[in-house]
Amino acid sequence: MKKLVVGILAHVDAGKTTLSEALLYRSGALRRLGRVDHQDAFLDTDAMERERGITIFSKQAVFSLKDTEVTLLDTPGHVDFSAEMERTLQVLDYAVLVVSGTDGIQAHTLTLWRLLERYHIPTLLFVNKMDLAGADRAVLMAELQRLDSGCVDFGGARDETFREEAAVCDEAVLERYLETGGLTDDDLRQMIGKRKLFPCWFGSALKLEGVTEFLEGLEQYASVPAYPAEFGARIFKIARDSQGARLTYLKVTGGTLRVKSLLTNRRPGLPDEQVWEEKADQLRIYSGAKFRTVEEAPAGTVCAVTGLSRSRAGEGLGLETG
């Protein structure tokens, strides 16, 4: 099964965790829909998060589309915890930027947009809370296009009118569109991957409106990266489990990571006293607070590794140490 790592970002109170919950529910990964205000959201596993109703620590959940396994990384929306969010950007294949339909683009939304641009992360947008009074789709779409002219409403995708608007986002594609009158899904995928096109969907995560359409769009327009055969990994988070075991969260970016593999941060120019070599004792695939152990993790996998005592967030391993 193909693997895709997707991060979900937003300014505080845009409904990011509610959308995460809805995506997991609609994809079949959850049997019951939790709510942030009921303190039972699947990804708000920390007691402080449930009490305050905000995401403080990045979390992961896994769900499946037809032939793709998606690792969803829910990041903190509050500006006080933006460092945790930014570390997560290093391992994303795609980002989902959630915008509140009643608040529109906020200052922190612009900050997130600039970070996504800096890290060259293809981005999809979900405009949430469209069920509330004051949420005007046309006004919001105009606001998004001021953010970037590549923002195109994919919500009416079944009538195909969005393809004409999308073609304008790339000169070569537009020329071909004018000649043939057609625009393929592959054209759209390439434009999204090059950050020339930013598909937008509208809905209400709380009421599950627009969520299925968004999942269909993710499956149709997201491309799974091609990974090298040689091992590589990027560490993005250090944490501890409920028993106090140290966890090194990483994404495998090449080859395969196996239990008992010897890992090192050794690279040219790194002083010997900073070099570490340690074995990966256990590989854990987390989804919410629960995890399953695996013997190996192929490229594209996000996992937590036990047994590493000196690893640091931001370090690269294998190919990533260059």
PDB file of C-alpha atoms in Angstrom, residues 9-10 12 16 46 48-49 52-59 74-89 108 112 115:
ATOM      1  CA  LEU A   9      -2.517  23.192  10.267  1.00  0.00           C
ATOM      2  CA  ALA A  10      -4.619  26.197  11.236  1.00  0.00           C
ATOM      3  CA  VAL A  12      -6.397  28.529  16.805  1.00  0.00           C
ATOM      4  CA  LYS A  16      -8.468  21.736  12.943  1.00  0.00           C
ATOM      5  CA  ASP A  46      -3.036  14.820  26.809  1.00  0.00           C
ATOM      6  CA  MET A  48      -3.991  19.454  29.591  1.00  0.00           C
ATOM      7  CA  GLU A  49      -5.158  19.509  25.959  1.00  0.00           C
ATOM      8  CA  ARG A  52      -7.977  23.635  27.592  1.00  0.00           C
ATOM      9  CA  GLY A  53      -9.604  22.417  24.373  1.00  0.00           C
ATOM     10  CA  ILE A  54      -6.504  23.106  22.250  1.00  0.00           C
ATOM     11  CA  THR A  55      -3.781  21.002  20.634  1.00  0.00           C
ATOM     12  CA  ILE A  56      -0.411  21.461  22.351  1.00  0.00           C
ATOM     13  CA  PHE A  57       1.581  18.499  21.041  1.00  0.00           C
ATOM     14  CA  SER A  58       1.684  17.163  17.493  1.00  0.00           C
ATOM     15  CA  LYS A  59      -0.132  13.820  17.188  1.00  0.00           C
ATOM     16  CA  ASP A  74      -2.314  17.083  13.774  1.00  0.00           C
ATOM     17  CA  THR A  75      -0.201  20.088  14.768  1.00  0.00           C
ATOM     18  CA  PRO A  76      -0.709  22.779  17.442  1.00  0.00           C
ATOM     19  CA  GLY A  77      -2.666  25.789  16.209  1.00  0.00           C
ATOM     20  CA  HIS A  78      -1.856  28.148  19.076  1.00  0.00           C
ATOM     21  CA  VAL A  79       1.054  30.477  18.320  1.00  0.00           C
ATOM     22  CA  ASP A  80       2.652  29.616  21.709  1.00  0.00           C
ATOM     23  CA  PHE A  81       3.310  26.089  20.445  1.00  0.00           C
ATOM     24  CA  SER A  82       4.378  26.940  16.887  1.00  0.00           C
ATOM     25  CA  ALA A  83       7.875  25.434  17.345  1.00  0.00           C
ATOM     26  CA  GLU A  84       6.267  21.998  17.750  1.00  0.00           C
ATOM     27  CA  MET A  85       4.273  22.643  14.588  1.00  0.00           C
ATOM     28  CA  GLU A  86       7.258  23.822  12.541  1.00  0.00           C
ATOM     29  CA  ARG A  87       9.331  20.734  13.386  1.00  0.00           C
ATOM     30  CA  THR A  88       6.526  18.589  11.977  1.00  0.00           C
ATOM     31  CA  LEU A  89       6.668  20.413   8.612  1.00  0.00           C
ATOM     32  CA  HIS A 108      -1.322  33.266  12.102  1.00  0.00           C
ATOM     33  CA  LEU A 112       1.570  29.281   8.374  1.00  0.00           C
ATOM     34  CA  LEU A 115       6.173  28.518   6.434  1.00  0.00           C
TER      35      LEU A 115
END
